[in-house]
XYZ file of C-alpha atoms in Angstrom:
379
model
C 112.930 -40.584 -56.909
C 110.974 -37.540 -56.837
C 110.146 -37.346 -60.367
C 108.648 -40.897 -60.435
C 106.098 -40.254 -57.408
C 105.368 -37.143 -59.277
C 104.554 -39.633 -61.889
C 102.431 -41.492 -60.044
C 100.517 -39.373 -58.375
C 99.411 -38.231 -61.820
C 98.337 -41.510 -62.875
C 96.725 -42.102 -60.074
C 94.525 -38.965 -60.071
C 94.195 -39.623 -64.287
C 92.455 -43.072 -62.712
C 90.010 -40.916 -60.267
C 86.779 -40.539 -61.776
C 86.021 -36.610 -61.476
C 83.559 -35.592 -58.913
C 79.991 -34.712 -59.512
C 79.414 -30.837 -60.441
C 77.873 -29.543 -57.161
C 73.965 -29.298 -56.955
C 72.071 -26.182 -57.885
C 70.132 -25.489 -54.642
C 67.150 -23.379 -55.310
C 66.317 -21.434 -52.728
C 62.025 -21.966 -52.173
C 60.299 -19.108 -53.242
C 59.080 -16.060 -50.833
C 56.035 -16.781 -48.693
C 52.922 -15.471 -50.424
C 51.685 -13.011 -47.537
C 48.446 -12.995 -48.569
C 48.251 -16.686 -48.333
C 49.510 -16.176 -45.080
C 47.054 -14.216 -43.603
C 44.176 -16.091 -45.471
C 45.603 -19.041 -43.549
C 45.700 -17.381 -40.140
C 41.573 -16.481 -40.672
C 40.966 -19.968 -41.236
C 43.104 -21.193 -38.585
C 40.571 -19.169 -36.344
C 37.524 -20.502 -37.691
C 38.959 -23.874 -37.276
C 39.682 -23.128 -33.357
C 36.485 -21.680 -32.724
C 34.908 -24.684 -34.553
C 36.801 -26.779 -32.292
C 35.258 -25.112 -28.967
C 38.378 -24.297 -27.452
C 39.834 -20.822 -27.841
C 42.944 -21.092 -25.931
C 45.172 -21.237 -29.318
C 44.068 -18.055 -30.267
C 46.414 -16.014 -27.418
C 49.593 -17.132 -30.239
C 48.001 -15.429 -33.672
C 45.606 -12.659 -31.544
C 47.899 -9.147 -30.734
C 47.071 -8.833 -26.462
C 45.911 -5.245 -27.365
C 43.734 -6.463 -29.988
C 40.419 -4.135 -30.800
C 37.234 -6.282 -31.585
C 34.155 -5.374 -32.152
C 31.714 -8.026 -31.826
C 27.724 -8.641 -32.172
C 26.104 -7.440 -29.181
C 25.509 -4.120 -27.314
C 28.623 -4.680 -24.751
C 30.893 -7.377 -26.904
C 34.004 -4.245 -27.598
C 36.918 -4.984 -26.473
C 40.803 -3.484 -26.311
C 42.429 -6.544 -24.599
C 43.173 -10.017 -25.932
C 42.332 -11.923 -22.193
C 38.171 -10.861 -21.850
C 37.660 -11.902 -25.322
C 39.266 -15.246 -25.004
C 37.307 -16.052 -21.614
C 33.946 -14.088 -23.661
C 34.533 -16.623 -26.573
C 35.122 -19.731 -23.629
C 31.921 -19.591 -22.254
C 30.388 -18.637 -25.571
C 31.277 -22.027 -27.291
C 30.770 -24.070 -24.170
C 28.090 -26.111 -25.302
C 31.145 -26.721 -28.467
C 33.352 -28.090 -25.953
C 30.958 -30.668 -23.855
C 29.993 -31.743 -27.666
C 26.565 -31.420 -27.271
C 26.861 -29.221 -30.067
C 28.012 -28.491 -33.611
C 29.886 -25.442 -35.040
C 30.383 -25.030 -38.380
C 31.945 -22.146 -40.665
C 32.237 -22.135 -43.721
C 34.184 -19.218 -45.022
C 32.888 -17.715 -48.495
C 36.155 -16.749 -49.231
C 38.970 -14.619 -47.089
C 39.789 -11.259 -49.368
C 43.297 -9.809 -47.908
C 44.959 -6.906 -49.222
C 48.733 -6.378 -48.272
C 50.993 -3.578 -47.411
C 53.507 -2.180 -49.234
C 55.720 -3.143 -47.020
C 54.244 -6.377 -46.465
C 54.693 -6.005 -42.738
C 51.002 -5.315 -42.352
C 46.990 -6.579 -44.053
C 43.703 -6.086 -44.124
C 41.117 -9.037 -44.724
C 37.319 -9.421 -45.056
C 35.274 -12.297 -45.368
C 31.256 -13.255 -45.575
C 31.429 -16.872 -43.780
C 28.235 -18.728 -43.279
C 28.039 -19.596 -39.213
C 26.069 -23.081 -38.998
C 25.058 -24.442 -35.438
C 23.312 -27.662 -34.852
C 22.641 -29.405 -32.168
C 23.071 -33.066 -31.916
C 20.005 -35.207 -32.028
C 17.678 -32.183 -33.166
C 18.885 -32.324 -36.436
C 17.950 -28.488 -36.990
C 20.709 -26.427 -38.512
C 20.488 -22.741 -37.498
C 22.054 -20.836 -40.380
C 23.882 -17.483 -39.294
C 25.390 -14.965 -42.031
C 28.496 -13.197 -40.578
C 30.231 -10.583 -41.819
C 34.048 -10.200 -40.798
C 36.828 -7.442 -41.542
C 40.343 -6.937 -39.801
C 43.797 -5.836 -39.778
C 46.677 -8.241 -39.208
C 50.211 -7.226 -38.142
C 53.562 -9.307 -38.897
C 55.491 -9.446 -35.716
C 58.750 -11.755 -35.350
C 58.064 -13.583 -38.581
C 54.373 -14.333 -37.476
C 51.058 -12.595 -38.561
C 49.186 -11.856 -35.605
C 45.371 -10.123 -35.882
C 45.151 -6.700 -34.249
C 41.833 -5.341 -34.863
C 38.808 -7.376 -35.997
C 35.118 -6.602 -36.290
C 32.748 -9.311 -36.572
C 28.809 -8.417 -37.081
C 25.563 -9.114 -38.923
C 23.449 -6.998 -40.779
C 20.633 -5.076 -40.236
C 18.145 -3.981 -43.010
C 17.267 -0.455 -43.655
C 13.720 -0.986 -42.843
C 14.741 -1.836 -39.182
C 17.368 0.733 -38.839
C 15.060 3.468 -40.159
C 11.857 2.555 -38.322
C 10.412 5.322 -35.893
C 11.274 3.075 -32.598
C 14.709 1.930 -33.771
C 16.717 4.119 -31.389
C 14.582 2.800 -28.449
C 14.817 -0.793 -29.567
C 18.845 -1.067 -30.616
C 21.051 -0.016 -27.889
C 23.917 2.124 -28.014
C 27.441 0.077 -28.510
C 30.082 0.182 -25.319
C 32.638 3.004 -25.900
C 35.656 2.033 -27.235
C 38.967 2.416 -25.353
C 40.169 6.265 -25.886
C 42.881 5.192 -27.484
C 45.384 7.242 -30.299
C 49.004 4.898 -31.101
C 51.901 6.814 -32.211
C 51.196 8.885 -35.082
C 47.797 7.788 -35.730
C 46.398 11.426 -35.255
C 46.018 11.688 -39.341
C 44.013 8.543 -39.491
C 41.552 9.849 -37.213
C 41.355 13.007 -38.780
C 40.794 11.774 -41.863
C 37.798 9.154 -40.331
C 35.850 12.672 -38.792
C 36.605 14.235 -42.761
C 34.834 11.375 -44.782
C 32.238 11.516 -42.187
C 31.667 15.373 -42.554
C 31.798 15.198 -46.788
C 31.069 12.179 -49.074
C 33.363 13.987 -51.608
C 36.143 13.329 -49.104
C 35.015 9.698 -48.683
C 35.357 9.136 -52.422
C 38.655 10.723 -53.075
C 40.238 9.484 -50.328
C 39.215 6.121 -51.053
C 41.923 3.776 -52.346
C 41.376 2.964 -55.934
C 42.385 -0.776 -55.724
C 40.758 -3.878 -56.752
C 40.894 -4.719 -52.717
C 39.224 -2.201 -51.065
C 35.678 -3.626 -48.974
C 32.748 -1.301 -48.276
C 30.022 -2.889 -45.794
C 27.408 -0.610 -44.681
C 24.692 -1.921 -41.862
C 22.579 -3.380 -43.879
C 23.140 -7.591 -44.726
C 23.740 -6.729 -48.660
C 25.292 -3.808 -48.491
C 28.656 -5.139 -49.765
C 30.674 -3.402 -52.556
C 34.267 -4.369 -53.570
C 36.699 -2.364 -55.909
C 37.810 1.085 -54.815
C 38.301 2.252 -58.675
C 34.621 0.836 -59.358
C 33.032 2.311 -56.608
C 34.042 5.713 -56.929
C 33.391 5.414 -60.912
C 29.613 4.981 -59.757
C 29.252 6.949 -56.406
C 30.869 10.167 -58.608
C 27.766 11.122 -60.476
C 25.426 11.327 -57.676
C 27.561 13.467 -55.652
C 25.016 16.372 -56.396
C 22.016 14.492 -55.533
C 23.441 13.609 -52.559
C 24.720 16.797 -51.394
C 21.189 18.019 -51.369
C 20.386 15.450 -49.102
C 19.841 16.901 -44.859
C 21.491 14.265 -43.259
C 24.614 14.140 -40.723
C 27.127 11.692 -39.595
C 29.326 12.362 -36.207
C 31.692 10.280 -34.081
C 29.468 9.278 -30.718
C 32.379 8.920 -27.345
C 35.642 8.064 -28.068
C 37.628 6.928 -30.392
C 40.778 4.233 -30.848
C 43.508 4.350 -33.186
C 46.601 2.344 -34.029
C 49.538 2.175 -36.944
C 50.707 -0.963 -38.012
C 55.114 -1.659 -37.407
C 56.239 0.064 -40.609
C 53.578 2.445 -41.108
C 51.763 0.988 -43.906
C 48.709 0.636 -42.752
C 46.646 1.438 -39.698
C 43.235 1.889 -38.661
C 40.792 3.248 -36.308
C 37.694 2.047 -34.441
C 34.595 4.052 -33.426
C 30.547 4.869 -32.509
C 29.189 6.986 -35.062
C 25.727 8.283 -35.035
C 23.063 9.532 -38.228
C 20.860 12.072 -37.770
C 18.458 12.778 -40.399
C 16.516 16.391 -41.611
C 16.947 19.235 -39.184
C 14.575 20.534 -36.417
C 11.830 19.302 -34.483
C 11.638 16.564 -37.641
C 14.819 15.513 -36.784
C 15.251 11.482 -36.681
C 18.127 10.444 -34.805
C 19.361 6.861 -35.593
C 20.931 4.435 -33.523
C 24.587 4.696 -33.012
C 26.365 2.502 -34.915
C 29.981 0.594 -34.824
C 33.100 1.728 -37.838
C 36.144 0.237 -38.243
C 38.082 1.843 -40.847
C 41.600 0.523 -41.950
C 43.864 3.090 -44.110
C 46.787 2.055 -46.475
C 49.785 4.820 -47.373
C 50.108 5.424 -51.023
C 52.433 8.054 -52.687
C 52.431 9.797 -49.283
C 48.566 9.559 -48.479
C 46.392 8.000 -46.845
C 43.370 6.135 -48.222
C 40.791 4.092 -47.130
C 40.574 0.797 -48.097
C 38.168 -1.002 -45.824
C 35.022 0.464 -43.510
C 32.555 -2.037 -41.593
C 30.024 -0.590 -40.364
C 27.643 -2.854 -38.095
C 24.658 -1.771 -35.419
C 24.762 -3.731 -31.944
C 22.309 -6.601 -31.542
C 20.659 -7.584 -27.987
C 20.198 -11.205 -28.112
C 16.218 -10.942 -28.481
C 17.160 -9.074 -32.202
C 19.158 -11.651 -33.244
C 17.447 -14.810 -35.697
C 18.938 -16.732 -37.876
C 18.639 -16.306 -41.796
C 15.685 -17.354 -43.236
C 15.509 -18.569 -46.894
C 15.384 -15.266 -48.767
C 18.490 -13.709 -46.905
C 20.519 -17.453 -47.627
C 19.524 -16.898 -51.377
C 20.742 -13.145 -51.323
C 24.015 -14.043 -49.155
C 24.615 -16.863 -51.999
C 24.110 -14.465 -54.985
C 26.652 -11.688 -52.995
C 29.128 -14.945 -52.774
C 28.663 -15.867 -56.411
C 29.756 -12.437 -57.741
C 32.735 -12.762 -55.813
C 33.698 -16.149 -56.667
C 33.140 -15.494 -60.347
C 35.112 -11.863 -59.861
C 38.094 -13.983 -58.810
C 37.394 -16.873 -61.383
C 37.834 -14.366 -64.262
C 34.084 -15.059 -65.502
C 31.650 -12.738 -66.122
C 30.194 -11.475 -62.916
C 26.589 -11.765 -62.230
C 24.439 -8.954 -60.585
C 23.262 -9.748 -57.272
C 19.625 -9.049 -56.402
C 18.149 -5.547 -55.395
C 16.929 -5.242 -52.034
C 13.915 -2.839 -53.943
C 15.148 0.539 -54.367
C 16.511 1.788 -57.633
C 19.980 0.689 -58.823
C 22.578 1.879 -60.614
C 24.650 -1.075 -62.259
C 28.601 -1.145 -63.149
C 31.819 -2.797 -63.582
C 32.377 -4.413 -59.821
C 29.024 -3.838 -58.076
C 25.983 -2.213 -57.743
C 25.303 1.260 -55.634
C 22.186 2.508 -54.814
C 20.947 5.444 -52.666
C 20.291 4.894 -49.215
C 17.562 6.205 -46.945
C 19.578 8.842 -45.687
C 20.013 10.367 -49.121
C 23.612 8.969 -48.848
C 24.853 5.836 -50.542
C 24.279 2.206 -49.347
C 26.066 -0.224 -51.376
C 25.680 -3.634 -52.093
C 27.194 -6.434 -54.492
């Protein structure tokens, strides 16, 4: 009896079809984190477009540092600069008016550790209001550091500005017309003393500036003035190298002005640190002092060093010295956004206009000697 239901039990499983080979499940591929941060910029722009700021409070740190246009906009807390930016876009809210901004496109450099970014962008601010039909064109210039926190990038330091050109900022009555910038929050995280010791060095010696300066293809350079853009850490130290002996000659001095704030990013990769920094020029009763100016500088590790891979530098901006761009700056701002486009398109890269002075062309930019006998750089 046995033997024949051993029997069938084989012809019945002989009768089975056989079951499907189990499914191959690929597992999706790693997010990109530099898509991620990109995306977090725009979501921004899209909130701000949107004229309420409330959203922000999940993607901004609530010790964020910004530094913002005018004389008083610095801030070290997350809370002021949401209520700043709520009554700011009010007029975005009752829809009596529109924002636009269109970014020119959001550069972010990642960590190696991929816990922590930096990102810069040139977005072009638009505001009209409805029934005028007047767009007011405004040319922004944004860098910042983002941190990854619980599987979420949030923004921990930001500065937002517009340029200046030399010709104001050098002017005999600059330092009475542009006011100094608030102080920033004295401020040093955990371990961040080397970051700010290395900010005062590449203010004390251009030859520190230049080695210390990352030599990757992400590193951003914006001085004060609206064109002074420069990309490439390799390329801008190729052309800034030659004239370090010209420049040394040069009587000029740059010092921290107050305090100064400092942070490391979770993992130690990167980190940065915000501050007022004053020029004098020439020595003496000829002595010209400038007006203090705003730095953020963010710092990446590499092979057990730091280097700097982004510096904004921006001058504060009462309300009265604020105008919108006029047709020549638009035409400059769109040449500056063509050389990057066409960097990241792989085609050949055109030169973007010279504000005047004498230029010295290369592989990722142009650099040309500043005022101050140091070295303004521009796209």
């Amino acid at each position: 009896m046995t033997r024949r239901l051993m029997s069938l039990a084989v012809l019945v499983l002989m009768g089975c079809p056989k079951p499907p080979p189990p499914k191959v499940v690929v597992p999706p591929p790693p997010p990109d984190p530099a898509a991620e941060v990109r995306a977090l910029v725009k979501f921004v722009y899209t909130t701000l477009e949107g004229g309420d700021p409330d959203p922000l409070k999940a993607v901004v740190a609530a010790d964020v540092m910004v530094f913002g246009v005018g004389p008083s906009d610095t801030w070290a807390q997350r809370d002021p600069v949401i209520n700043f930016l709520r009554q700011d876009l009010l007029s975005i809210g009752l829809d009596t008016e529109v924002l636009r901004i269109r970014s020119g496109r959001v550069d972010v450099g990642i960590a190696a550790s991929e816990q922590s970014a930096w990102f810069w962008d040139l977005p072009r601010v638009e505001y009209e209001r409805k029934g005028k039909g007047k767009v007011q064109t405004w040319l922004a210039r944004v860098t910042g550091h983002a941190i990854k926190r619980d599987g979420a990038w949030l923004i921990d330091a930001v500065h937002v500005s517009l340029g200046v050109p030399d010709e104001k900022i050098y002017a005999s009555d600059a330092a009475k017309k542009y006011l100094p910038p608030a102080d920033v929050l004295a401020e040093r995280g955990k371990d961040s003393d080397e970051l700010v010791g290395l900010s005062r060095r590449i203010l004390d010696e251009v030859v520190v500036k230049v080695d210390r300066t990352s030599d990757r293809p992400e590193v951003v350079l914006l001085g004060t003035g609206p064109t002074e853009v420069f990309e490439g850490g390799k390329a801008f130290k190729d052309l800034v190298r030659p004239k370090l002996a010209e420049i040394k000659k040069a009587v000029f001095s740059y010092k921290v002005d107050g305090p100064v704030r400092a942070r490391l990013a979770p993992g130690g990769g990167t980190g940065w640190v915000a501050a007022n920094v004053v020029l004098r020029l020439g020595a003496g009763k000829k002595q010209q002092v400038l007006p203090p100016f705003r730095v953020l500088w963010v710092f990446a590790e590499e092979k057990g060093l730091w280097n700097l891979v982004s510096e904004h530098q921006s001058l504060a901006l009462k309300q009265e010295l604020r105008s919108p761009a006029d047709d020549d700056a638009i035409k400059a701002f769109e040449a500056i956004d063509a050389v990057r486009r066409a960097r990241t398109d792989k085609k050949p890269a055109r030169e973007a206009p010279d504000a005047g002075a004498p230029a010295t062309s290369g592989k990722g930019g142009t650099v040309r000697a500043a005022p101050d006998g140091g070295v303004g750089t521009f796209d």
